[in-house]
XYZ file of C-alpha atoms in Angstrom:
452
model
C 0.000 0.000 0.000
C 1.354 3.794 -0.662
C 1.954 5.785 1.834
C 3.712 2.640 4.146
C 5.554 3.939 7.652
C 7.022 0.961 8.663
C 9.988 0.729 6.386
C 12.932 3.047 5.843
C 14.794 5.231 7.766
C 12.601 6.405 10.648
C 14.005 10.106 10.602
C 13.669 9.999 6.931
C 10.320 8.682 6.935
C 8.934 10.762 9.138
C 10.575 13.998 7.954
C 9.396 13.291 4.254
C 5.435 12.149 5.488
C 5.897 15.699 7.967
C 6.757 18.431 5.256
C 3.048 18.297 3.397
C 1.706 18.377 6.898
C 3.940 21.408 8.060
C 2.892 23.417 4.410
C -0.773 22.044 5.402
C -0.887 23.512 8.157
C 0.276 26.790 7.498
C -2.400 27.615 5.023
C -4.607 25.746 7.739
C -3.537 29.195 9.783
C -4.013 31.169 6.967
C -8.074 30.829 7.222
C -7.981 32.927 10.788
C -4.723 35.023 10.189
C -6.194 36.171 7.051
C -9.371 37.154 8.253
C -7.701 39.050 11.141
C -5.485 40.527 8.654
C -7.769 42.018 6.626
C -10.432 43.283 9.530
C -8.012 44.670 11.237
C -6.211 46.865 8.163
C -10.082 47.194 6.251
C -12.393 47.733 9.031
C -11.010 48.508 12.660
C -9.097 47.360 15.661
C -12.286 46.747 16.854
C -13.037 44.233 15.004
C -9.501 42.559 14.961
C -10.251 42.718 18.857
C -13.921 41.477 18.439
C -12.911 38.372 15.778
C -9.610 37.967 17.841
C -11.587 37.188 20.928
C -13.291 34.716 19.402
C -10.464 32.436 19.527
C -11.240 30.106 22.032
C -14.783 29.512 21.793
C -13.827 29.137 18.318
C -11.126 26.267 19.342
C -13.822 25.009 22.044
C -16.048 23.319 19.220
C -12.942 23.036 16.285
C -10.858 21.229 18.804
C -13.432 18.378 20.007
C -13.805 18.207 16.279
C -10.127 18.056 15.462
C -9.291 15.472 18.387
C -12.232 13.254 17.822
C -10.939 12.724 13.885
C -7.607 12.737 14.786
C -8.360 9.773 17.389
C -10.524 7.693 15.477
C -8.151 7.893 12.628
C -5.233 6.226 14.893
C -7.654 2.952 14.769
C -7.392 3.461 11.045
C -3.666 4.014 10.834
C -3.165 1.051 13.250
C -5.605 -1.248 11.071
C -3.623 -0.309 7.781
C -0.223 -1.263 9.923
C -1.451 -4.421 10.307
C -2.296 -4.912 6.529
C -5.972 -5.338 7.393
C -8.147 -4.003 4.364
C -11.200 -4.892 5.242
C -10.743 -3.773 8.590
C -9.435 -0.402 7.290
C -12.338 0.096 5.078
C -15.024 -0.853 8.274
C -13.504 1.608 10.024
C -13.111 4.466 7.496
C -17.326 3.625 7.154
C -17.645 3.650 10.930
C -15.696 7.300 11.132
C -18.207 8.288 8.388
C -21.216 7.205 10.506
C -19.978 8.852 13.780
C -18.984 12.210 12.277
C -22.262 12.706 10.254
C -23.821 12.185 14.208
C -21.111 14.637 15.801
C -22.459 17.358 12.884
C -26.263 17.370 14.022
C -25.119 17.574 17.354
C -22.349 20.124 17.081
C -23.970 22.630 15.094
C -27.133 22.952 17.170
C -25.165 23.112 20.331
C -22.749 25.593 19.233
C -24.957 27.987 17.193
C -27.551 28.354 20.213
C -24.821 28.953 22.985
C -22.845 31.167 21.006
C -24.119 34.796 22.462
C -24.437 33.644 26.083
C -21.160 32.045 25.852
C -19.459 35.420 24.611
C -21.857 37.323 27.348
C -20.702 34.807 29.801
C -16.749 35.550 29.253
C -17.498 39.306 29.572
C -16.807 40.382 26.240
C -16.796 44.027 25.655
C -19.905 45.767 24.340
C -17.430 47.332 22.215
C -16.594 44.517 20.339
C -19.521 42.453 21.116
C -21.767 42.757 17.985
C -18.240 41.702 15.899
C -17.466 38.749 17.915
C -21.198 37.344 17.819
C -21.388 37.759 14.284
C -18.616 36.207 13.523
C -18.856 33.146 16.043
C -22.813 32.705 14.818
C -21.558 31.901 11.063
C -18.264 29.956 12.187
C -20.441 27.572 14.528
C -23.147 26.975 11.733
C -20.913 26.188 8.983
C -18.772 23.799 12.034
C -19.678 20.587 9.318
C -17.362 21.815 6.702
C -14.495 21.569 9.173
C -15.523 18.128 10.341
C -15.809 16.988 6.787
C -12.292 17.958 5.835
C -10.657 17.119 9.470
C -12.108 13.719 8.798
C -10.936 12.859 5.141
C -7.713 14.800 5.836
C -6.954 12.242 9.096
C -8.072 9.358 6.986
C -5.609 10.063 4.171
C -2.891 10.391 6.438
C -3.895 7.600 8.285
C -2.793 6.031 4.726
C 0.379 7.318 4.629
C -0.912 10.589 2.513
C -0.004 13.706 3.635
C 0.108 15.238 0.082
C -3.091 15.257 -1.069
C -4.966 17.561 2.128
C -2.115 19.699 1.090
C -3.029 20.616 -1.734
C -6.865 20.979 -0.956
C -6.089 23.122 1.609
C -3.789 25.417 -0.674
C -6.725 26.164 -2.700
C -8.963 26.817 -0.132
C -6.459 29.149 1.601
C -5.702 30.844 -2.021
C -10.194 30.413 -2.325
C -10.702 32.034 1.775
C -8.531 35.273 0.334
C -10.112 36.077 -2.517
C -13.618 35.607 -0.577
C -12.339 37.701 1.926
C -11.159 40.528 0.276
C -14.272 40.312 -2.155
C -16.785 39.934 0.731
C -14.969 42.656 3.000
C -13.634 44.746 0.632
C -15.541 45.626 -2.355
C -19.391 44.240 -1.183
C -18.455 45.459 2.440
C -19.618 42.897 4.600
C -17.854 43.539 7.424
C -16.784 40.777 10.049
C -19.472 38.564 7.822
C -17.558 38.686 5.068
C -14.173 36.760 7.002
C -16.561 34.306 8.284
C -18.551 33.434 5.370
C -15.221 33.364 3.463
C -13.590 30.748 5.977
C -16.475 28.477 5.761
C -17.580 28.303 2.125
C -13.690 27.890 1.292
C -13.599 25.023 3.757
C -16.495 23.349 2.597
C -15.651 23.384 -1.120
C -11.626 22.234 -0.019
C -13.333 19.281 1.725
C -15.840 18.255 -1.364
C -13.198 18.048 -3.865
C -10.784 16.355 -1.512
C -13.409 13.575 -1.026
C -14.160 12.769 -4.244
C -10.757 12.820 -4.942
C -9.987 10.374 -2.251
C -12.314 8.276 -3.154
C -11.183 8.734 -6.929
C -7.779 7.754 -6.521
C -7.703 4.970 -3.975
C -10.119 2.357 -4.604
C -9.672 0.686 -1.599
C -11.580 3.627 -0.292
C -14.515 3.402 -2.096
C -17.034 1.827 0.505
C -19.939 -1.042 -0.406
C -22.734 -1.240 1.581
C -21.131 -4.187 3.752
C -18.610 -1.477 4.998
C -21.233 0.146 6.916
C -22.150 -3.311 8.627
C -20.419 -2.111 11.713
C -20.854 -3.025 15.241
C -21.075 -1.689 19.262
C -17.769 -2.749 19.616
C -16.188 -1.438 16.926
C -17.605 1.813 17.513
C -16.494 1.527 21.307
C -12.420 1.032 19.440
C -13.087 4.138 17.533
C -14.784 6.335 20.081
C -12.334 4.887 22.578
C -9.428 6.495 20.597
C -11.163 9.833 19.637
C -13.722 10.968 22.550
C -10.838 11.249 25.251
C -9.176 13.331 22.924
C -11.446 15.300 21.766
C -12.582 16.053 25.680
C -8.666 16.997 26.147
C -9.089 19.625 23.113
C -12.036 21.014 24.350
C -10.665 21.115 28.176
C -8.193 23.172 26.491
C -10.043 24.971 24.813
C -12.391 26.197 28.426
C -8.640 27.001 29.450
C -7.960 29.007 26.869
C -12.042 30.790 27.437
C -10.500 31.645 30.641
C -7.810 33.355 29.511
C -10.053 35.651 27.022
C -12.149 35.828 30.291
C -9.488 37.408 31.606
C -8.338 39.391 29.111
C -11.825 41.291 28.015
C -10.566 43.118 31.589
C -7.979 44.866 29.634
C -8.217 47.893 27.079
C -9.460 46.782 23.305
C -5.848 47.707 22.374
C -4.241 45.311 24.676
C -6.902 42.371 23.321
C -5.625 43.433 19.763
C -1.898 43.258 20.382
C -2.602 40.021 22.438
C -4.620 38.623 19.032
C -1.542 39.242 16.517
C 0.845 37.571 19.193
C -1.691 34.674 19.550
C -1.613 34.388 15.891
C 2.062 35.110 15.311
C 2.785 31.664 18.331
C 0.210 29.939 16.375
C 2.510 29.866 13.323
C 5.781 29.769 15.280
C 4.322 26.513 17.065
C 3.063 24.702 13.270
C 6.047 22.525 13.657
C 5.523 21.418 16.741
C 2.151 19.928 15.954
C 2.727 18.712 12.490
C 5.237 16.536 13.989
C 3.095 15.649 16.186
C 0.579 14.531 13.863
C 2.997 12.745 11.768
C 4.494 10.948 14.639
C 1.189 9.884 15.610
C 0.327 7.941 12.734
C 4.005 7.126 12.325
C 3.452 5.494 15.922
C -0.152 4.239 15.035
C 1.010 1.793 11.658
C 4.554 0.467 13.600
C 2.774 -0.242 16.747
C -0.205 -1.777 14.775
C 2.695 -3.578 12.903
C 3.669 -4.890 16.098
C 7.569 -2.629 15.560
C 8.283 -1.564 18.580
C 11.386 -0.352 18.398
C 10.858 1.532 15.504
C 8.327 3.243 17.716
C 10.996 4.383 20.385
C 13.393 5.197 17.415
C 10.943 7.711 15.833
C 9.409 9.247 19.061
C 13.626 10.146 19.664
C 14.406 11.876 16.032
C 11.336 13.006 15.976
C 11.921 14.829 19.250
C 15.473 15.846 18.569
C 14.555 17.665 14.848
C 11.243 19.689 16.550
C 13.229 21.186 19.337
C 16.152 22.079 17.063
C 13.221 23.798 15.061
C 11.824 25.518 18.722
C 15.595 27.531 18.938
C 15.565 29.031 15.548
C 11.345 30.216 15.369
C 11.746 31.143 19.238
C 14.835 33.275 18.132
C 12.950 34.646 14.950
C 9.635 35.071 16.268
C 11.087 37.840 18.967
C 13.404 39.557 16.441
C 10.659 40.277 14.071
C 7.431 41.108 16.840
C 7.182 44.190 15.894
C 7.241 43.698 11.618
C 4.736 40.540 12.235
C 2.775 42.458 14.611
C 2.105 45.747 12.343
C 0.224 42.949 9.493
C -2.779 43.621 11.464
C -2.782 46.713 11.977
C -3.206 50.055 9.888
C -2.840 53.955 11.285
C -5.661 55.393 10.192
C -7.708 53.873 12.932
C -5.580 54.471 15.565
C -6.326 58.089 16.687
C -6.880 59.771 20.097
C -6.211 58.120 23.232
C -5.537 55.151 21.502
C -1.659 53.954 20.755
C 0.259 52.003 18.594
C 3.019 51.504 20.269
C 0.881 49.845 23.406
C -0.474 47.275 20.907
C 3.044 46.337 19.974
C 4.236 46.269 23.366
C 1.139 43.933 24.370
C 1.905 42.072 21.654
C 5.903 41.863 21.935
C 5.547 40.629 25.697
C 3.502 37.898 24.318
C 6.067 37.141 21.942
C 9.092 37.074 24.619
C 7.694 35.317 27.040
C 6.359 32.250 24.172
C 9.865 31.962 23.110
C 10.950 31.555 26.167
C 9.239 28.227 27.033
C 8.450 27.143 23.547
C 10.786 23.906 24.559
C 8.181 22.804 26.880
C 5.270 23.595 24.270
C 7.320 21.690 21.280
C 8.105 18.399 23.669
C 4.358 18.226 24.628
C 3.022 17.796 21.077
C 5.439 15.484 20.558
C 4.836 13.334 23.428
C 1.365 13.493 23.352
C 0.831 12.349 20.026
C 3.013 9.225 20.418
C 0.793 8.336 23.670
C -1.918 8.655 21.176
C -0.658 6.375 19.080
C -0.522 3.454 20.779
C -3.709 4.423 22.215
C -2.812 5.377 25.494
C -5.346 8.339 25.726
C -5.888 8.085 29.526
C -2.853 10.219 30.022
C -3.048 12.671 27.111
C -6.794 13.237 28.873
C -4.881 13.727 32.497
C -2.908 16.228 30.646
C -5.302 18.192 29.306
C -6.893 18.381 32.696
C -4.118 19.387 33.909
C -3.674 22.355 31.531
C -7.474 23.243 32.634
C -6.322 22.790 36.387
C -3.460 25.705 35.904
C -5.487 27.984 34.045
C -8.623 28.133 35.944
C -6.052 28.994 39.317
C -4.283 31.204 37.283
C -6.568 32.986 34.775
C -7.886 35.238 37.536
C -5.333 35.529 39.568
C -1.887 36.378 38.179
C -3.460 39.297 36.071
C -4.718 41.277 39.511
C -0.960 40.314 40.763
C 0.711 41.173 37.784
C -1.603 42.849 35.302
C -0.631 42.122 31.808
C 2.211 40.180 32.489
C 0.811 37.883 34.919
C -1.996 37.050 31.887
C 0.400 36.226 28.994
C 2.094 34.142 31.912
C -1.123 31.664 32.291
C -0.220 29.913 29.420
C 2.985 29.064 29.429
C 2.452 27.714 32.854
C -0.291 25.368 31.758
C 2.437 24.173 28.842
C 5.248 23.261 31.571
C 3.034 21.352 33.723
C 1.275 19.283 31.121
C 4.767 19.162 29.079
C 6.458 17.802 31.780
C 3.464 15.210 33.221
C 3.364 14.008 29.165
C 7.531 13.399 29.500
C 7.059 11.451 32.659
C 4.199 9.395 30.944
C 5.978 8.444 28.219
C 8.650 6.939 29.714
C 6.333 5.343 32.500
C 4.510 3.634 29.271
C 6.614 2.799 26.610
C 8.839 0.390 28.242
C 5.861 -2.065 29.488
C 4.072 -1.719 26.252
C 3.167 -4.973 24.474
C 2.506 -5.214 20.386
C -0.417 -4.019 19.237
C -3.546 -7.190 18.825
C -6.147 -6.192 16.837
């Protein structure tokens, strides 16, 4: 089958299967940076602030949708290890059946909560009407980005990373143009960037399904596929639930931060967004090795290679923090440059500064950079605990991260102001880096082969 991970050099291996994902994933971040681009520079800094605060709410629903994928993919990837067709195809069917479920469900629940939730976090009535606008469209159209997390984690449950890179190319290239078309010429507003990220989304993951299904014909499902069973939809949900519930304990973590930070001015929430975005990019690495180690880990354990599991969980480890130095380095020499993408003079007037948005957002930057090692190491140990299916402790982790915010979130900004906020989250990354390293190493070495 193309697309094998259990021969060849592991470094090799998993640096050629990681590059698409890397490129993937920066047009992935392309959909919100965009968006925030162009509000902030055609509209206001209210509405980079509004959009910007949006974030985690945002990554609330998008992360349960992202994990839950992600997990039941591993089953695939550990199915296609073990040169199990059939298997494979039952489960691809089964994925199929459980997402269509998860986009009934999602959609109603997120589109109905969506103004309390953003009343409940104390946003601004400054930037209220943009942030509920925005959130409103993002949440309905939340089945687009379950259709393409889905067929993007099958396919490189396969072995393909190439072919959700290129879908999600043109639907970065597609989002742009919709963008500035919606935004700037039919002036739209904040509608515009949302309707833009979701009918680009939705049109990347229709063509990248019917290609799938085009050019692998082991994909194309009969009717016996769907023939599935309680217990095969326990292995599946097994996987994926627990990590979805870590992405969305996260994700309340991160709600708590924006809690926290709706205290400050709407200039401090702007400079905040850019850094947020600016980390998000710096940190790409990070988890598309992660991703690629995870289904790396996934076929060899499936396989039954266990050594070549340890081997790639080490190079894999060694190349992402050699990455961490140079983007930590870069990503504080150019703050100010990456910063001033969002932002245009002419609607900064009055009482309002530019150079307190830079310094919010060049604090943010520093103090990332600073424990990016501890970030990088978690994504990478995480994932491999996925792989094998160990999920219990990825789950304690997230926890964990919820644990530090929710003590923190409200505390070290009355302590320390603006400081003590950008300080909640690296906090949450050294605790749940480190209990992920100690797992790891309390795992591995009494792991048996994989029996499916």
């Amino acid at each position: 089958m193309d697309g094998d991970l259990t021969r060849g050099n592991p470094a090799k291996v998993i640096v050629i299967y990681a590059l698409p994902i890397i490129l993937g994933n920066v047009f992935q971040q392309l959909y919100n940076v965009v968006d925030l681009i162009i509000v902030g520079r055609f509209i206001s800094y209210q509405a980079l602030a509004g959009v910007g605060i949006t974030n985690g709410l945002t990554f609330f629903i998008l992360g349960f949708v992202m994990g839950i994928t992600s997990g039941m993919a591993i089953r695939t990837a550990q199915l296609v290890g073990a040169g199990d067709l059939n298997g494979m195809r039952r489960s691809v069917a089964t994925s199929l059946l459980l997402c269509l479920a998860s986009c009934v469900i999602l959609t109603a629940f997120s589109v109905l909560l969506a103004r309390p939730l953003l009343r409940l976090i104390g946003t601004g009535e400054e930037i209220f009407g943009f942030a509920s606008t925005y959130l409103i469209i993002i949440y309905a159209g939340v089945s687009t980005q379950i259709a393409y997390n889905m067929i993007s984690c099958i396919l490189r449950a396969l072995g393909d990373s190439r072919t959700p890179l290129y879908f999600l190319i043109f639907s970065s290239l597609l989002n742009i143009v919709i963008d500035l078309l919606f935004i700037v010429i039919f002036d739209m507003g904040v509608k515009g960037a949302a309707y833009g990220t979701v009918i680009s989304q939705g049109l990347s993951a229709l063509l990248c399904f019917i290609y799938a299904f085009w050019k692998y014909p082991y994909l194309r499902l009969s009717r016996k596929d769907f023939n599935t069973s309680a217990s095969f939809i326990w292995e599946h949900l097994r996987i994926g639930l627990p990590m979805a519930f870590q992405m969305s304990i996260i994700a309340i973590g991160i709600v708590l931060l924006q809690a926290a930070l709706n205290a400050f001015p709407a200039t401090y929430i702007a400079g905040f967004t850019a850094a947020n975005k600016i980390q998000n990019f710096g940190s790409l690495i990070a988890v598309s090795m992660g991703v690629a180690i995870a289904n790396f880990v996934g076929q060899n354990y499936g396989a039954g290679y266990m050594s070549r599991v340890r081997e790639g969980v080490r190079v894999t480890l060694i190349i992402t923090l050699s990455a961490c130095v140079v983007i930590s380095i870069l990503m504080v020499v150019l703050s100010r440059p990456l910063t001033s993408l969002f932002l245009t003079s002419g609607d900064v007037a009055g009482a309002v500064s530019l150079d307190e948005i830079y310094t919010a957002s060049g604090k943010y930057l520093l103090t990332s950079a600073i424990f990016f090692p501890f970030l990088f190491e978690l994504f990478i140990y995480r994932n491999a605990l996925q792989g094998v299916g160990k999920t219990f402790w990825t789950l304690m982790a997230g926890i964990l991260e919820l644990v530090i915010r929710c003590a923190t979130s409200f505390t070290l900004p009355v302590l320390f102001g603006y400081t003590g906020l950008i300080f909640v989250d690296v906090l949450a990354w050294v605790g749940a880096g480190l209990l992920q390293l100690v797992a790891y190493y309390k795992v591995l070495p009494k792991l048996k082969p994989c029996t499916l």
